[in-house]
Short mmCIF file of C-alpha atoms in Angstrom, two decimals:
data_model
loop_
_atom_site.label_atom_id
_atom_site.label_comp_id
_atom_site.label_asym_id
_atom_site.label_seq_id
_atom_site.Cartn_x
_atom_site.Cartn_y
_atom_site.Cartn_z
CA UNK A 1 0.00 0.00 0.00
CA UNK A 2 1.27 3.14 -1.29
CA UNK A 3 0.85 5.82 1.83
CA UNK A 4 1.18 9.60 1.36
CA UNK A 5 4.43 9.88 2.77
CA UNK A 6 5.86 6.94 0.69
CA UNK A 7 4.35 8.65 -2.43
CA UNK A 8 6.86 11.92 -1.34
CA UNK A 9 10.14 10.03 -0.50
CA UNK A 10 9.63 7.98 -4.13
CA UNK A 11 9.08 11.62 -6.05
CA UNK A 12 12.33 12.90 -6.34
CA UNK A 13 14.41 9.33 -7.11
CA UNK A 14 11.27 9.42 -9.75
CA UNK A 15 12.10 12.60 -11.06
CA UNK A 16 15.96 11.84 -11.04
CA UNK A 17 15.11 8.63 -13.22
CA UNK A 18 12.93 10.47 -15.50
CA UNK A 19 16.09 12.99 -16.30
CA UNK A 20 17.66 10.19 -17.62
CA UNK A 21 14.96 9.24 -19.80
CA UNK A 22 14.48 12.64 -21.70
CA UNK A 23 18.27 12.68 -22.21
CA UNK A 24 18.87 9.80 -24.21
CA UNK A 25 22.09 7.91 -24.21
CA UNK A 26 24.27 9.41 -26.60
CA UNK A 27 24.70 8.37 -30.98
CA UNK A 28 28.28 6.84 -30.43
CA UNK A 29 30.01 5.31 -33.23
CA UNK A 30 30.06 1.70 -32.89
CA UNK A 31 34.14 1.25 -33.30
CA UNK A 32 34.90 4.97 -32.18
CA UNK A 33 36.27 5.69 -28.37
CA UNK A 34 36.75 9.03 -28.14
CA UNK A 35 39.88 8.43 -24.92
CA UNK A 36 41.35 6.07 -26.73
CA UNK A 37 42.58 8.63 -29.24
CA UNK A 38 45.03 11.97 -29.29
CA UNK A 39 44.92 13.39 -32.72
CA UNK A 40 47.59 15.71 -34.20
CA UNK A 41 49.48 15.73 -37.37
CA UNK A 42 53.16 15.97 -38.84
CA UNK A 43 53.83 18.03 -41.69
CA UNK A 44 57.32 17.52 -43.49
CA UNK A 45 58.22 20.86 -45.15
CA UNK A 46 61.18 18.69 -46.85
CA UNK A 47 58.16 17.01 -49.07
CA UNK A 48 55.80 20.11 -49.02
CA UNK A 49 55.65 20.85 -53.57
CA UNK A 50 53.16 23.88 -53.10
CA UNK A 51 50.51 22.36 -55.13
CA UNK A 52 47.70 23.44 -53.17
CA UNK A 53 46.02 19.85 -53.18
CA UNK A 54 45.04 20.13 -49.28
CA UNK A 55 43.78 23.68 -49.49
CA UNK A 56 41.77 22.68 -52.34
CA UNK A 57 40.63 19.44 -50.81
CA UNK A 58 39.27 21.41 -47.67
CA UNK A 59 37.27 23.42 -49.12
CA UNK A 60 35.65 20.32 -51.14
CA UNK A 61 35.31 18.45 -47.67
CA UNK A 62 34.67 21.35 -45.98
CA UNK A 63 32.45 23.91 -47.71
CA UNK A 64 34.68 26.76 -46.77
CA UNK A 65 33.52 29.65 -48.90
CA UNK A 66 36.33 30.87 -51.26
CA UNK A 67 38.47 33.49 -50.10
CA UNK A 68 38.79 32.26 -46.96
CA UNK A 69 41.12 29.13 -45.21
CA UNK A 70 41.03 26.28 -43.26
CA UNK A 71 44.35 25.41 -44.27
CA UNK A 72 46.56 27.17 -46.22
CA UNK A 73 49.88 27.11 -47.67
CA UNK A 74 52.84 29.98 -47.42
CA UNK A 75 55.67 30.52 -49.45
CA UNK A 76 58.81 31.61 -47.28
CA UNK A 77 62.26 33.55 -49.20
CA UNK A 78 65.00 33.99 -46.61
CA UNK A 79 67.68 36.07 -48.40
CA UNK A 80 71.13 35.56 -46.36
CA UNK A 81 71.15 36.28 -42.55
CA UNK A 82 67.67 38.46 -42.33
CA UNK A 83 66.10 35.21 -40.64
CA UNK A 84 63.46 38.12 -38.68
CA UNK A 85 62.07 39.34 -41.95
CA UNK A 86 61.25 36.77 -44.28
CA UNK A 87 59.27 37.31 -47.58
CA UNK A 88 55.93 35.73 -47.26
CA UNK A 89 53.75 35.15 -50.30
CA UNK A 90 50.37 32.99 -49.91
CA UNK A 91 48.34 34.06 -53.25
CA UNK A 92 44.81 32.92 -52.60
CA UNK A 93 45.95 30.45 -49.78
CA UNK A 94 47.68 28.67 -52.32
CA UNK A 95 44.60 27.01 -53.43
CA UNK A 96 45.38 27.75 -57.01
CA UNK A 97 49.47 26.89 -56.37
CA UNK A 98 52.00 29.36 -56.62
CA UNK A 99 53.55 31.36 -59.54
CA UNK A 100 57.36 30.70 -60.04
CA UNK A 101 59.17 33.07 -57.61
CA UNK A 102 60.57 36.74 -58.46
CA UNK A 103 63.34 36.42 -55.83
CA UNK A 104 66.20 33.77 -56.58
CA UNK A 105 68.69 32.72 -54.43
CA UNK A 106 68.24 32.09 -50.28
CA UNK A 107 66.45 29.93 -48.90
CA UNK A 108 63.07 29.36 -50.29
CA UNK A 109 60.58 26.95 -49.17
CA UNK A 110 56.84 25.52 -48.58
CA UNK A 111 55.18 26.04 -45.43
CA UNK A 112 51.17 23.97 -44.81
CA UNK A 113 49.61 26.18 -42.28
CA UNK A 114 46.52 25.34 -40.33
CA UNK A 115 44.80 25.28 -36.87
CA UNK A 116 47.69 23.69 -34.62
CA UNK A 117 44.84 21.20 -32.15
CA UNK A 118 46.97 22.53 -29.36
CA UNK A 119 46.57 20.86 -26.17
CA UNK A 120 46.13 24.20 -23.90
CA UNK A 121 44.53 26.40 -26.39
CA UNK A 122 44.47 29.97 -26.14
CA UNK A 123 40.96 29.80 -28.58
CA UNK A 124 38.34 27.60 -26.45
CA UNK A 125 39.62 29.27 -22.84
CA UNK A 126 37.92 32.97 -23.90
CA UNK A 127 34.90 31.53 -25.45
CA UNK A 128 32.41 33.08 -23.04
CA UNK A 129 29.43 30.49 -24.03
CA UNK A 130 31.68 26.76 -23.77
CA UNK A 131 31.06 26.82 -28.09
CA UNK A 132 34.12 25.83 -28.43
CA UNK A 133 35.95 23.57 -26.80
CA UNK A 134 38.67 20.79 -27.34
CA UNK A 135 37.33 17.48 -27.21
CA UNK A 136 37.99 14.65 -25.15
CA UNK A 137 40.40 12.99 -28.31
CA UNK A 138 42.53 16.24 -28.61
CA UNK A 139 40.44 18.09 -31.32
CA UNK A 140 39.74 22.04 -31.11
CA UNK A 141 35.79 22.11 -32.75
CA UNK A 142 33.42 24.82 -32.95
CA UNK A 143 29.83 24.22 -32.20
CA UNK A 144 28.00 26.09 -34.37
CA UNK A 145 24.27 26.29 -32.76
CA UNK A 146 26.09 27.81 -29.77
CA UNK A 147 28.30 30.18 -31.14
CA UNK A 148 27.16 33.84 -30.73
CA UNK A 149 30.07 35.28 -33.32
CA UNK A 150 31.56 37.22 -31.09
CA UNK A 151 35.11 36.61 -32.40
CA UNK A 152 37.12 36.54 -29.26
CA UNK A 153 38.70 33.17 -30.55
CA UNK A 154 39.37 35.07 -33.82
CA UNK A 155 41.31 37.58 -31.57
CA UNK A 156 43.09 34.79 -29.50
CA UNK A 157 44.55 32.72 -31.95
CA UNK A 158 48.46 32.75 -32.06
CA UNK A 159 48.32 31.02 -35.05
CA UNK A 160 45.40 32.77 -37.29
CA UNK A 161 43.38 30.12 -37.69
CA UNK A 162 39.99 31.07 -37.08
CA UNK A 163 37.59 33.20 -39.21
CA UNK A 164 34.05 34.41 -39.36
CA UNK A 165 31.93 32.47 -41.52
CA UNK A 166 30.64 35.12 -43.96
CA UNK A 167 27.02 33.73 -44.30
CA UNK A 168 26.50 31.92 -41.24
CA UNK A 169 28.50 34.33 -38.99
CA UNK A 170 29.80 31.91 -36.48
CA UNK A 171 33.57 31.16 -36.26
CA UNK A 172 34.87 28.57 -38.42
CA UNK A 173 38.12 26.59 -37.87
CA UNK A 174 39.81 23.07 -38.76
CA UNK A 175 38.20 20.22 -37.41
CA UNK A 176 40.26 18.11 -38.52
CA UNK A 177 38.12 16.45 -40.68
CA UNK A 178 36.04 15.39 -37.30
CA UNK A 179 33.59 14.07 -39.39
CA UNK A 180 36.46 11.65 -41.18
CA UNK A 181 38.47 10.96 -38.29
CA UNK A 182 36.63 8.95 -36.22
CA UNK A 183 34.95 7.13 -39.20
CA UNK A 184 38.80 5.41 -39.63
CA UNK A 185 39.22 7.69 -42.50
CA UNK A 186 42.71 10.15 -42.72
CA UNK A 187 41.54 14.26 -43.14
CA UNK A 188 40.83 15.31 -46.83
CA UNK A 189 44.02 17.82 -46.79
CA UNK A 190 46.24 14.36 -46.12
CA UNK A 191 44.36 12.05 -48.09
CA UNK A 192 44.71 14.11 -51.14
CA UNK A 193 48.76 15.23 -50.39
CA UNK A 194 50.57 13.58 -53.28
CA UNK A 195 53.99 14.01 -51.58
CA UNK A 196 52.87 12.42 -48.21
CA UNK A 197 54.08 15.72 -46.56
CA UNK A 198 50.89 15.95 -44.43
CA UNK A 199 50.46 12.75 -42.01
CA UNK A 200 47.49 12.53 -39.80
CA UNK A 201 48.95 11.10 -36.27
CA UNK A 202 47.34 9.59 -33.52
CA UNK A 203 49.49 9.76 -30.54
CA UNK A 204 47.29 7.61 -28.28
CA UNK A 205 47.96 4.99 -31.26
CA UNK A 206 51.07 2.78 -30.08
CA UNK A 207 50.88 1.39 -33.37
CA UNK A 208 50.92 4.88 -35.46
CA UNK A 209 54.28 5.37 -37.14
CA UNK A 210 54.60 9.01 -35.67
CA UNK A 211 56.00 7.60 -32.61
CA UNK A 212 59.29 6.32 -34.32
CA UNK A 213 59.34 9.67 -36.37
CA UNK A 214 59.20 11.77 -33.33
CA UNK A 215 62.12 9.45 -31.97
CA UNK A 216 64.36 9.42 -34.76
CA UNK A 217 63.53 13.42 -36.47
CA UNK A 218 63.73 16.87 -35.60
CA UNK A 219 60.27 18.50 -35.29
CA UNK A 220 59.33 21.96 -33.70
CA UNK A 221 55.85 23.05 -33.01
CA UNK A 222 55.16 26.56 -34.15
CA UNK A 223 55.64 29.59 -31.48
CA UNK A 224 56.98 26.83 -28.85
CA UNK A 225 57.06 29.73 -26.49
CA UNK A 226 53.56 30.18 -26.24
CA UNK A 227 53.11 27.00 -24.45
CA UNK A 228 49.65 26.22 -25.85
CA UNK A 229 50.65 22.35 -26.50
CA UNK A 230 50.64 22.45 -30.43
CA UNK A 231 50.28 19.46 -31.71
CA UNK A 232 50.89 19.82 -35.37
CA UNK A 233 54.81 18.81 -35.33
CA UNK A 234 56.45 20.12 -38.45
CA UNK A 235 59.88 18.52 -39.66
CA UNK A 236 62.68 20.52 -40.91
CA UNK A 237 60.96 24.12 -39.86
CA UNK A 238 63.24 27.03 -40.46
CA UNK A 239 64.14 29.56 -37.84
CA UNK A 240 61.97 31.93 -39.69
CA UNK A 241 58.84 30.67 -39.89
CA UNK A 242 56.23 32.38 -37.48
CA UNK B 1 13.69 31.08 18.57
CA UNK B 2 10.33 32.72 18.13
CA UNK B 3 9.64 34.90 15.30
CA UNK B 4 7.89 37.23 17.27
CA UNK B 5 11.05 37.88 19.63
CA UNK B 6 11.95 40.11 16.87
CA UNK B 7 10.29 43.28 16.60
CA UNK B 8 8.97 44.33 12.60
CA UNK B 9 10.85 40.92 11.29
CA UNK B 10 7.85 40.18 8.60
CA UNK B 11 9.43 41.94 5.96
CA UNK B 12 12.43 39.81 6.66
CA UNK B 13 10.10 37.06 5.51
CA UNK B 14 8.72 38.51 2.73
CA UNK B 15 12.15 39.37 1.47
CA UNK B 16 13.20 36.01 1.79
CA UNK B 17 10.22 34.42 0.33
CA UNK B 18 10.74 36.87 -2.89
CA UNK B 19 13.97 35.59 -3.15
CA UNK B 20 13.09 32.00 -2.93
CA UNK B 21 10.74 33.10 -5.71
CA UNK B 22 13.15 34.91 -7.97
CA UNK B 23 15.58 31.53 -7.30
CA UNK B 24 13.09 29.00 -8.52
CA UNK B 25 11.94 31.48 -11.48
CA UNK B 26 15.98 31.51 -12.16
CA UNK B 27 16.62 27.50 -11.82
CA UNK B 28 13.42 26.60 -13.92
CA UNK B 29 14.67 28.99 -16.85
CA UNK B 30 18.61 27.77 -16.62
CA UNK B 31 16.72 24.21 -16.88
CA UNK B 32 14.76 25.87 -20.01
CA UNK B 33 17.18 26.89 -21.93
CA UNK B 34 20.89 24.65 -21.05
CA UNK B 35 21.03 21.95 -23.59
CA UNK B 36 20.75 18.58 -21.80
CA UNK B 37 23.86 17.45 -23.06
CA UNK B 38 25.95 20.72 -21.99
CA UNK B 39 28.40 19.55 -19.76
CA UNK B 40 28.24 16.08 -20.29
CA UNK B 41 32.13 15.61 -21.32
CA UNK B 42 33.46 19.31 -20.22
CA UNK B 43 32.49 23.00 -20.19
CA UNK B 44 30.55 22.61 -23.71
CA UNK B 45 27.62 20.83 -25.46
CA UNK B 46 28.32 17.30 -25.68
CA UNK B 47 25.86 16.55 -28.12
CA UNK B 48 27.69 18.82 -31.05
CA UNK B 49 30.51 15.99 -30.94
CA UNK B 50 28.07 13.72 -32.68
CA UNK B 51 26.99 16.74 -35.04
CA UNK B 52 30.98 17.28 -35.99
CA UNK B 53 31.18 13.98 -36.59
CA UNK B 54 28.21 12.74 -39.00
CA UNK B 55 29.05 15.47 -41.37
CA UNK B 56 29.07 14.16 -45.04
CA UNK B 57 31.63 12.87 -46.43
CA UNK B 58 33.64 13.96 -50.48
CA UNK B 59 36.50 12.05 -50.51
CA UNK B 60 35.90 8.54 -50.45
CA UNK B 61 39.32 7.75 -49.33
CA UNK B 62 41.74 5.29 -51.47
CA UNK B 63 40.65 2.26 -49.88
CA UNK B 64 37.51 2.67 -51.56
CA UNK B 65 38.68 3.28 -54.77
CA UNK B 66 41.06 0.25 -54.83
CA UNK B 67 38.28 -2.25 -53.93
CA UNK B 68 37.22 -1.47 -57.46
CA UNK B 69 39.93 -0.11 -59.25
CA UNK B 70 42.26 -3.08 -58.54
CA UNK B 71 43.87 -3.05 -61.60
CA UNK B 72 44.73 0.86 -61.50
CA UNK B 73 46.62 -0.25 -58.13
CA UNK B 74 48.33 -2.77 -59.97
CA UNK B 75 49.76 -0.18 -62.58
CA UNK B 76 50.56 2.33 -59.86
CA UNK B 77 52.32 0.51 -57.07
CA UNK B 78 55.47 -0.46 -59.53
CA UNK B 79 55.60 3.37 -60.45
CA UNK B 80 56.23 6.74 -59.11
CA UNK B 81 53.32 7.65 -58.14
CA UNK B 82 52.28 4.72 -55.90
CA UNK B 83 52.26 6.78 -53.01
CA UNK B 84 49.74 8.98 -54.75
CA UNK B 85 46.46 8.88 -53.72
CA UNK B 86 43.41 8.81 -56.08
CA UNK B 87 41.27 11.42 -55.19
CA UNK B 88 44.76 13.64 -55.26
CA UNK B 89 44.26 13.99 -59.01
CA UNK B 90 40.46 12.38 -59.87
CA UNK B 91 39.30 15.28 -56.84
CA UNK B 92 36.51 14.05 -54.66
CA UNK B 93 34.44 11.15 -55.37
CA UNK B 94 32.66 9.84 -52.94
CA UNK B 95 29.68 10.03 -54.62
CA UNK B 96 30.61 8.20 -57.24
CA UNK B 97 31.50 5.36 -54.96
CA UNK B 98 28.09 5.45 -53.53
CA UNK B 99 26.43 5.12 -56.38
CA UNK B 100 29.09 4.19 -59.60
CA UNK B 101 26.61 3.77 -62.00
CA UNK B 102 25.03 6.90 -62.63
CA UNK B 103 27.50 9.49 -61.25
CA UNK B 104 30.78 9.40 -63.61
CA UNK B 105 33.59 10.68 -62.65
CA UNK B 106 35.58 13.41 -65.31
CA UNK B 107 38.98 12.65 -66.53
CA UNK B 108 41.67 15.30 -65.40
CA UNK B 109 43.19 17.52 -67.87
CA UNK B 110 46.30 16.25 -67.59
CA UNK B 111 48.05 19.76 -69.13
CA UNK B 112 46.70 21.62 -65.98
CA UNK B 113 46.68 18.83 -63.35
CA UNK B 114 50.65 17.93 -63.92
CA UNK B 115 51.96 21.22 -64.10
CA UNK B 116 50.48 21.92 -60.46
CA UNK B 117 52.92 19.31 -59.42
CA UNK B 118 55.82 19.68 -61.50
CA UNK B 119 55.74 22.72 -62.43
CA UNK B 120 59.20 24.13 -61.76
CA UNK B 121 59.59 26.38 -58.74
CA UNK B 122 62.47 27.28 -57.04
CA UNK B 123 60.60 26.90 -53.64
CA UNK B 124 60.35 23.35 -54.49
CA UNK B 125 62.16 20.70 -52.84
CA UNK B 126 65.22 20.00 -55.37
CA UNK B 127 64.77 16.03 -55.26
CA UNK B 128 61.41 16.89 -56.47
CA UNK B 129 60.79 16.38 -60.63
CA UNK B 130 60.46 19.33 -61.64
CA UNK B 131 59.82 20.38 -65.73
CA UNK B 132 59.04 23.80 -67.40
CA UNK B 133 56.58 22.58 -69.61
CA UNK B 134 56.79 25.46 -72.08
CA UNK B 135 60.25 24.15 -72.53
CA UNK B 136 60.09 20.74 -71.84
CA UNK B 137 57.39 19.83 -74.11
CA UNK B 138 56.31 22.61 -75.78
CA UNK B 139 52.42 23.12 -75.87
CA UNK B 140 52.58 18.98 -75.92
CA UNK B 141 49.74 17.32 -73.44
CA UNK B 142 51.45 15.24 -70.11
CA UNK B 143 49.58 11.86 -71.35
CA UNK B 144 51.09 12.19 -74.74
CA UNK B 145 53.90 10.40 -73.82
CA UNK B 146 53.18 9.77 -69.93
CA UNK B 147 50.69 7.49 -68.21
CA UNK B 148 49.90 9.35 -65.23
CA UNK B 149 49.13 5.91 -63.20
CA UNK B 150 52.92 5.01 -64.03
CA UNK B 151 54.50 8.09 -65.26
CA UNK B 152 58.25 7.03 -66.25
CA UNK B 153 59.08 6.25 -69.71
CA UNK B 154 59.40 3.18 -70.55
CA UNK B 155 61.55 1.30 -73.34
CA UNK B 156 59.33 1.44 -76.92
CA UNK B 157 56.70 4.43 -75.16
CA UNK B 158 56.19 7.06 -77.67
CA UNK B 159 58.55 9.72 -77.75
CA UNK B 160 58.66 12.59 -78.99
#
């Protein structure tokens, strides 16, 4: 017999059950565990051509509207000793290649840009509304129904990786081909690289061959000083690079 | 303690009793309008991982293509570009591996698509082939004399 006062001490463990209810268990993907992974990527500038395959491919994958980047690709001309003032050229991202170079001589070289994935970054910790965030596999992402567009993570980024998307006016970024990734698929920008210089790594992967790369080359992050935790290791990166 | 100990402490009660008020009017409306899932894996909405990730997908990847195209792998993976990946030059085709029949994909123009390669730029790595095709062929298309899947000349391939 259900009395009055048993009816009120079974409420609330009712209502506590019912939460769970209306929430749902999460869509995961059957294969997919987000802990078991720690994505970040090597790029070899010793392999980098400058054909503009992975800005091109982005935008394909993507839908990034033209004129602006999720990845894009610089050209660097060090003349001599100047290493604090390169020349930088980046026509159109790159997405079209590049035109053979006016300056001869020096050191000249390729140089895939793109949003680093860093571990502590300076992006997701001013975002005043939690839209973006890095995720629990080592991906920055932007949620899109909660962005407002107030571009502080446009503003934060060391590395200039964020924009305002022109139509839909939240902030748009690389997600690392998020939607790719955990489908067991490599990101459209390395997947279309016909040099192999962009390599998608997983370092929660004991198996991934990044491990023994990191071991045996010399990488560098870019702006190590920052301390954000890049994890987009580039091989061979000159002193001038920024 | 008795309440009326106190001299004039109604409007205590009243004041408290508005804010319970204003408190439940404040939790019902956080309840409102917080996304179940916020929170759920850290200080953002959980459920916009599973939005990220079902995303379409353009390139089918080359795993796809060589569950078909067996015989293109065959070519390839004695020749330079073995390490190249199809959708690198064919572009994005997962469409066409959903559904093969009625969505064809174009061939490259092989004029444009090589020179984006090999194209000779001093910014390119100097192991890299590199050509200027103005002088190395001459207005002459790539596939004339190369097959892009294996790309070296062999003995008895036209020449020019």
């Amino acid at each position: 017999m259900i009395t009055r006062r048993k009816l009120l001490m079974l409420l609330p463990a009712a209502a506590i059950a019912w939460e769970y209810v209306v929430a749902g268990t999460p869509e995961i993907s059957p294969n997919y565990s987000r802990p078991e992974h720690w994505w970040g990527m090597l790029v070899d500038i010793d392999k980098c051509i400058g054909c503009g395959n992975c800005v091109r491919a982005c935008a394909a994958e993507n839908g990034v509207p033209e004129g602006y980047f999720r990845t894009w690709v610089e050209r660097y001309h060090v003349a001599g000793w100047q290493q604090e003032t390169p020349q930088v050229d980046s026509p159109n991202g790159g997405k079209n290649g590049f035109p053979p170079s006016k300056a001869a001589g020096g050191k000249n070289f390729f140089v895939p840009k793109m949003c680093n994935h860093c571990e502590d970054s300076p992006c997701t910790q001013v975002c005043p509304v939690g839209a973006t965030f890095r995720s629990v596999d080592g991906v920055v992402l932007v949620d899109e129904k909660y962005c407002l567009g107030c571009r502080y993570c446009i503003q934060a980024c060391p590395y200039g990786c964020r924009f305002l998307h022109p139509v839909k006016h939240t902030a748009e970024k690389c997600s690392l081909c998020y939607h790719r990734i955990t489908k067991g698929l490599t990101t459209a920008c390395c997947e279309s690289c016909p040099t192999g210089a962009r390599q998608l790594a997983d370092l929660k992967n004991p198996k991934d061959p990044i491990h023994e790369y990191l071991k045996t080359h010399s990488v560098q992050v870019l702006k190590p000083h920052l301390a954000t935790g890049a994890k987009v290791y580039y091989h061979d990166l000159d002193g001038s690079v920024r | 303690m008795k309440l009326k100990n106190f001299k004039d402490a109604e409007h205590l009660v009243r004041l408290a009793g508005a804010f319970a008020v204003v408190l439940v009017v404040f939790l019902l409306v956080r309840a409102q309008f917080v996304p179940k899932s916020f929170g759920q894996y850290g200080h953002y909405r959980g459920d916009a991982l599973n939005e990220l990730a079902s995303k379409p997908i353009f390139f089918a990847g080359h795993q796809t293509c060589e569950q078909c195209h067996s015989d293109v792998l065959e070519v390839k993976k004695s020749g330079k570009h073995a390490g190249v990946n199809c959708e690198a030059c064919h572009g994005p085709l997962a469409k066409h591996a959903e559904d093969p029949g009625s969505v064809v994909p174009q061939l490259p123009d092989t004029a444009v698509l090589c020179a984006r390669c090999h194209e000779e730029n001093i910014a390119k790595p100097k192991a890299f082939p590199q050509v200027v095709s103005a002088e190395h062929s001459g207005g002459v298309v790539c596939k004339t004399c190369h097959q892009p899947h294996s790309p070296l000349l062999q003995p008895g391939d036209k020449k020019s």
